[in-house]
Short mmCIF file of C-alpha atoms in Angstrom, two decimals:
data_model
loop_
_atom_site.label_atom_id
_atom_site.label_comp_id
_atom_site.label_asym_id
_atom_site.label_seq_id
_atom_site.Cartn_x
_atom_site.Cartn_y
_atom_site.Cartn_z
CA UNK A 230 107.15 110.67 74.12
CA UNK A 231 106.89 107.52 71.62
CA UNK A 232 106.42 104.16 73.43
CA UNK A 233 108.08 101.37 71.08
CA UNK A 234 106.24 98.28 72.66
CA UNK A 235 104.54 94.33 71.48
CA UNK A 236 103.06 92.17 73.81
CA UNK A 237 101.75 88.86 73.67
CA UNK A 238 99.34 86.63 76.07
CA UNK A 239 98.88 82.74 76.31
CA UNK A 240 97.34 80.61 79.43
CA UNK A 241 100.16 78.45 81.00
CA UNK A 242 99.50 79.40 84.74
CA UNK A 243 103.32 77.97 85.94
CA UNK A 244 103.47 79.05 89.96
CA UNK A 245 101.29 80.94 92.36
CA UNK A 246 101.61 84.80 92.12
CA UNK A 247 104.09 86.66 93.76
CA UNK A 248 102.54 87.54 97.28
CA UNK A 249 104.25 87.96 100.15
CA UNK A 250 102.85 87.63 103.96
CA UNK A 251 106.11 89.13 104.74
CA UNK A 252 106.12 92.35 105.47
CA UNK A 253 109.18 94.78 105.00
CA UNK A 254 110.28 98.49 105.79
CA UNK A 255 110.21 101.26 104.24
CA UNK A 256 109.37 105.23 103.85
CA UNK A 257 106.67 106.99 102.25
CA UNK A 258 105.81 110.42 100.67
CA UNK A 259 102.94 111.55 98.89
CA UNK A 260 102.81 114.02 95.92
CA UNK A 261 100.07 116.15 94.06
CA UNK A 262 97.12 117.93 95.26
CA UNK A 263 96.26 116.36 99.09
CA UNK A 264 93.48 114.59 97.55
CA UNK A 265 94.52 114.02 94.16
CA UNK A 266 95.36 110.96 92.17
CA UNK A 267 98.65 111.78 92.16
CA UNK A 268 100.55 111.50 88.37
CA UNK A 269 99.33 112.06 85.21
CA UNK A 270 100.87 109.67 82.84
CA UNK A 271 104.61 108.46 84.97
CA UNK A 272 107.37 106.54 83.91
CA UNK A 273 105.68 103.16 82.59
CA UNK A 274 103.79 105.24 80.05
CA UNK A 275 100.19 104.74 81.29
CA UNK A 276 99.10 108.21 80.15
CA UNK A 277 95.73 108.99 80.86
CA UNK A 278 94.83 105.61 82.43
CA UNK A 279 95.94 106.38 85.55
CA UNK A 280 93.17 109.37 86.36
CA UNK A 281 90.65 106.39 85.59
CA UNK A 282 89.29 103.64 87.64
CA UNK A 283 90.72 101.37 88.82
CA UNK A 284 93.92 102.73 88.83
CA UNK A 285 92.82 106.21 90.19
CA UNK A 286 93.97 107.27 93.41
CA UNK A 287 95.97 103.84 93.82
CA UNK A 288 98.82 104.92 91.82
CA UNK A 289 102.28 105.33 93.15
CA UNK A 290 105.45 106.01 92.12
CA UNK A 291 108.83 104.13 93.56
CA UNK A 292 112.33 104.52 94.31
CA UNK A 293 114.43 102.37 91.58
CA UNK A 294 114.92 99.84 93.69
CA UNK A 295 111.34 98.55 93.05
CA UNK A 296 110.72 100.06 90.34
CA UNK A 297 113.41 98.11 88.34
CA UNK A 298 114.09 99.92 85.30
CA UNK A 299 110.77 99.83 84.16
CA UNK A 300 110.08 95.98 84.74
CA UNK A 301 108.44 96.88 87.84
CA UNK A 302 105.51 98.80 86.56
CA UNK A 303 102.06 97.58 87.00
CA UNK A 304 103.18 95.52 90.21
CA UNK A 305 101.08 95.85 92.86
CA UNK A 306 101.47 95.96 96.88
CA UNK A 307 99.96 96.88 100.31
CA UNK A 308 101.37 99.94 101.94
CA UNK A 309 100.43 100.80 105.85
CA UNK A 310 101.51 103.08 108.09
CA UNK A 311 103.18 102.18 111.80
CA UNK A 312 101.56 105.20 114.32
CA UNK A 313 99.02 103.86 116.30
CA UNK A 314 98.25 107.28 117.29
CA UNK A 315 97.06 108.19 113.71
CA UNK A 316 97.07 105.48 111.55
CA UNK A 317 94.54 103.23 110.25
CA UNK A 318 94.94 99.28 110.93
CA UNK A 319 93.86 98.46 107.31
CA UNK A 320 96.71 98.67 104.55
CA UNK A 321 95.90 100.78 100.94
CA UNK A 322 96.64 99.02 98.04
CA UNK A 323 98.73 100.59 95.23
CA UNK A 324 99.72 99.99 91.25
CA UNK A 325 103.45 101.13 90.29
CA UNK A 326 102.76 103.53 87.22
CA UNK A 327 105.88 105.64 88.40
CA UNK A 328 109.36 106.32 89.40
CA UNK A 329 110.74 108.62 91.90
CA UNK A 330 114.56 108.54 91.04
CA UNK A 331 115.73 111.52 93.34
CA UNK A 332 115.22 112.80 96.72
CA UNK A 333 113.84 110.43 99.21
CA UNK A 334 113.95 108.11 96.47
CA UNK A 335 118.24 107.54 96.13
CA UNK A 336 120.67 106.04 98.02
CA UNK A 337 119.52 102.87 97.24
CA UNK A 338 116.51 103.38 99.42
CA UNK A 339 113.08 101.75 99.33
CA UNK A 340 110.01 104.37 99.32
CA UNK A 341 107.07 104.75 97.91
CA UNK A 342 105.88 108.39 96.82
CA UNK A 343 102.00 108.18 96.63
CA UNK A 344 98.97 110.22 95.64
CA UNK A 345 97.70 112.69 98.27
CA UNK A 346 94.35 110.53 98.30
CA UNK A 347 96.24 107.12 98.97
CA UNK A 348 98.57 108.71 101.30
CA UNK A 349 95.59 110.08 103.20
CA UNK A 350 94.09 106.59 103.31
CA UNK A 351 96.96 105.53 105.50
CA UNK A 352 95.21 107.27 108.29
CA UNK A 353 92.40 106.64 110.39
CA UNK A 354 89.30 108.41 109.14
CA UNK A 355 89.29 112.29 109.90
CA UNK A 356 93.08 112.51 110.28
CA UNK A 357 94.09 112.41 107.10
CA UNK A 358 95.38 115.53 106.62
CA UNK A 359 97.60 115.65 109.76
CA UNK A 360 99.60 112.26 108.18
CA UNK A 361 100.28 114.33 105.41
CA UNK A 362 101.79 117.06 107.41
CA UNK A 363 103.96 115.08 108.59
CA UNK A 364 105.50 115.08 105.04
CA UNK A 365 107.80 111.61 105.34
CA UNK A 366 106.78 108.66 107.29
CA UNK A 367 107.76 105.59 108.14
CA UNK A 368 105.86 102.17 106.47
CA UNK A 369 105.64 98.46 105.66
CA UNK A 370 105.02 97.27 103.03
CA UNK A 371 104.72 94.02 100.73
CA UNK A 372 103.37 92.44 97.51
CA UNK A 373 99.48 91.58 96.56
CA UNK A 374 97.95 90.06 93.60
CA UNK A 375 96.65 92.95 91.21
CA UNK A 376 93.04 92.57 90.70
CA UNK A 377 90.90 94.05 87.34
CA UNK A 378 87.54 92.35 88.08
CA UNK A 379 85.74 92.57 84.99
CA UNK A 380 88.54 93.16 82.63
CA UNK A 381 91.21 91.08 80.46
CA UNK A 382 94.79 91.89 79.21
CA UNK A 383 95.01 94.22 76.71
CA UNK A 384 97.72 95.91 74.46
CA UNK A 385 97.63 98.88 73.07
CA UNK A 386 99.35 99.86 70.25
CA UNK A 387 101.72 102.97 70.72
CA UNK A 388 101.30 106.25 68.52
CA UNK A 389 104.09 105.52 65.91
CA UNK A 390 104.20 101.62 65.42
CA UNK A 391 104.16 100.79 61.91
CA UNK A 392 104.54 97.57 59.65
CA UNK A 393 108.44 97.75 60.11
CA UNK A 394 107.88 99.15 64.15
CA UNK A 395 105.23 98.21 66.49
CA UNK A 396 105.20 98.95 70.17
CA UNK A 397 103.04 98.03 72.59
CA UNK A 398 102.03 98.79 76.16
CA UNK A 399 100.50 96.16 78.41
CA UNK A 400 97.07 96.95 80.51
CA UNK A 401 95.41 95.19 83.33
CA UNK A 402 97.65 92.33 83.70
CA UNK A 403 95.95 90.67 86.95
CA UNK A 404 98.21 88.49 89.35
CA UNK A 405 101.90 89.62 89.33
CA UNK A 406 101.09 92.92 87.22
CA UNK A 407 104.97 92.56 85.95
CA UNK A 408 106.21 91.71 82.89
CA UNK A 409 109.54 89.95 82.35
CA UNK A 410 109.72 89.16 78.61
CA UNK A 411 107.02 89.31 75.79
CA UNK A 412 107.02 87.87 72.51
CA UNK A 413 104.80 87.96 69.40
CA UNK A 414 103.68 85.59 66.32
CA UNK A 415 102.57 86.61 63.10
CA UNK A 416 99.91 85.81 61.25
CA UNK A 417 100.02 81.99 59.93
CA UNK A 418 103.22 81.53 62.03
CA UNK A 419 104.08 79.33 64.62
CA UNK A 420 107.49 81.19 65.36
CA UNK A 421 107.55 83.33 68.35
CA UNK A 422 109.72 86.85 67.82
CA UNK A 423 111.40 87.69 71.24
CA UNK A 424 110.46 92.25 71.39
CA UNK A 425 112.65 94.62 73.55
CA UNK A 426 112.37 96.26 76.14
CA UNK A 427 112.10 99.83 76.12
CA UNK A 428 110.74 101.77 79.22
CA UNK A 429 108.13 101.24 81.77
CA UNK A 430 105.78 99.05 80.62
CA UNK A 431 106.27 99.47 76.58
CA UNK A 432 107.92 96.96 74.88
CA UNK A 433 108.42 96.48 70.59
CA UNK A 434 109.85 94.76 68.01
CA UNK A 435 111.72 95.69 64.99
CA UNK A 436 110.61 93.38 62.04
CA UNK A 437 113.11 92.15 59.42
CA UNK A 438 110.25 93.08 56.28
CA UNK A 439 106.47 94.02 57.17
CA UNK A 440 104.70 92.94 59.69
CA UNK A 441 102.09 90.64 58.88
CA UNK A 442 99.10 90.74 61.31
CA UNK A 443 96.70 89.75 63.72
CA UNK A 444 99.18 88.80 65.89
CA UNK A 445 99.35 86.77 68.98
CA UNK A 446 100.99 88.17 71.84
CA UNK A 447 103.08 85.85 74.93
CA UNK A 448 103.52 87.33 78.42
CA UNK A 449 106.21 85.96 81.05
CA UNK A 450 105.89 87.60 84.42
CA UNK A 451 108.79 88.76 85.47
CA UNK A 452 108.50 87.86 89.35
CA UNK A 453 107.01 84.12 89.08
CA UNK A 454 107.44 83.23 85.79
CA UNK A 455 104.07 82.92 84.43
CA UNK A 456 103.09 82.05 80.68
CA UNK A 457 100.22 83.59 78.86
CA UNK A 458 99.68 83.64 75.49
CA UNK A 459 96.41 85.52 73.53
CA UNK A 460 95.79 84.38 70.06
CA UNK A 461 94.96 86.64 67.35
CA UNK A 462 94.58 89.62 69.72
CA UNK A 463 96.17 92.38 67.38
CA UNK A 464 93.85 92.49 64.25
CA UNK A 465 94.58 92.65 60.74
CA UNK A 466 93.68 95.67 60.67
CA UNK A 467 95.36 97.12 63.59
CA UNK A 468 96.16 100.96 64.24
CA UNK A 469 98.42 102.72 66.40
CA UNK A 470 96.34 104.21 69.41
CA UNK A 471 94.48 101.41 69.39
CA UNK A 472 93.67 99.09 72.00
CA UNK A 473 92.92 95.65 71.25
CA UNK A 474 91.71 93.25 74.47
CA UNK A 475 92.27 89.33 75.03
CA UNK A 476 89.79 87.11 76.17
CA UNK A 477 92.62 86.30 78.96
CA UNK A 478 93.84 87.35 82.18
CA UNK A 479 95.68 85.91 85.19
CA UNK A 480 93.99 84.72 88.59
CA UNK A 481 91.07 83.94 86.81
#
């Protein structure tokens, strides 16, 4: 599938991130092989960056009440299981890079559908394998700062964007992980062009005449509103695959 995306970054740090010490209900599943990663790719277009740290093994997909239509993806929360009797005290951290629209996942319910390795984790060490038998289970849950230690924003440029039609996908947005609008600027511009958008995490823009590059890229978080903006981070000489990174990141 084509991912029409753009995606911009700038460094106005507006409100705190969107944590909660509130902790909330819900069900869990797991999926995959009992100690796999769980998906390959999923519904915000991640593709192959999900069987890679750091998102390996903490991926999860979510009903659609969290996963909001795709403006969910890359949020990140603490799941943790209720048994005494079998599960572990600590909670596992996950990264939304999927939805599970049917099944456990409808009715307007909240669940989270995780890799057999983070599912596992839920349980105290050993017992792993009897939580998963026990196929659906009861959880809490609530939101954390996403952390990339090491690494900055980037955007990669979808297969397909041209000079007319460039999408992007955002990576390794720290804080809120969300994304609730993007924009970009041309080169030798001070205008910023609002993009669409499209699924998951991919959003693009449709440009009037040719593109004119590098271009900065401005990301609003969708749950706290947070500005960043990275100058210049699409080259010139951009190419689609490519992935370009900023010298930026939230909770820095």
């Amino acid at each position: 599938m084509k991912i029409p995306c753009c995606f911009l970054v700038s460094c106005i740090l507006l409100s705190s991130v969107a944590v909660s010490q509130h902790w909330s209900p819900a069900t869990a599943t797991w999926y995959g092989s009992p100690e796999g990663d769980g998906s390959d790719g999923g519904a915000c277009g991640y593709g192959s960056l999900v069987d890679v740290k750091p998102f390996r093994a903490r991926v999860g997909a979510v009903s659609p009440v969290l996963f909001k239509g795709g403006e969910g993806c890359g949020a990140c929360y603490k799941v943790r299981c209720l048994d005494r009797s079998i599960c572990s005290r600590r909670a596992v951290t996950v990264i939304i890079t999927d939805e599970c629209p049917g099944g456990y996942c409808s009715g307007g319910r909240t669940h989270f559908d995780l890799s057999g390795a983070a599912f596992g984790r839920l349980a105290v060490s050993g017992d792993g394998g009897q939580l998963r038998n026990r196929g659906e289970i009861p959880v809490i849950f609530r939101r954390t700062p996403c952390k990339y230690p090491g690494r900055n924003i980037a955007f990669h440029v979808n297969e397909g964007s041209t000079n007319y039609w460039l999408s992007l996908l955002v990576e390794f947005e720290g804080g809120d992980g969300d994304v609730g609008s993007m924009h970009i600027s041309e080169a030798n511009s001070n205008q910023w062009l609002e993009m669409s958008h499209v699924w998951g995490a991919n959003w693009c823009i449709i440009g009037g005449g040719p593109l004119q590059g590098p271009f900065s890229v401005k990301l609003t978080t969708l749950s706290t509103g947070k500005t960043l903006s990275a100058r210049a981070v699409i080259p010139r000489n951009w190419a689609p695959k490519g992935t370009y990174t900023s010298r930026l990141n939230f909770n820095q």
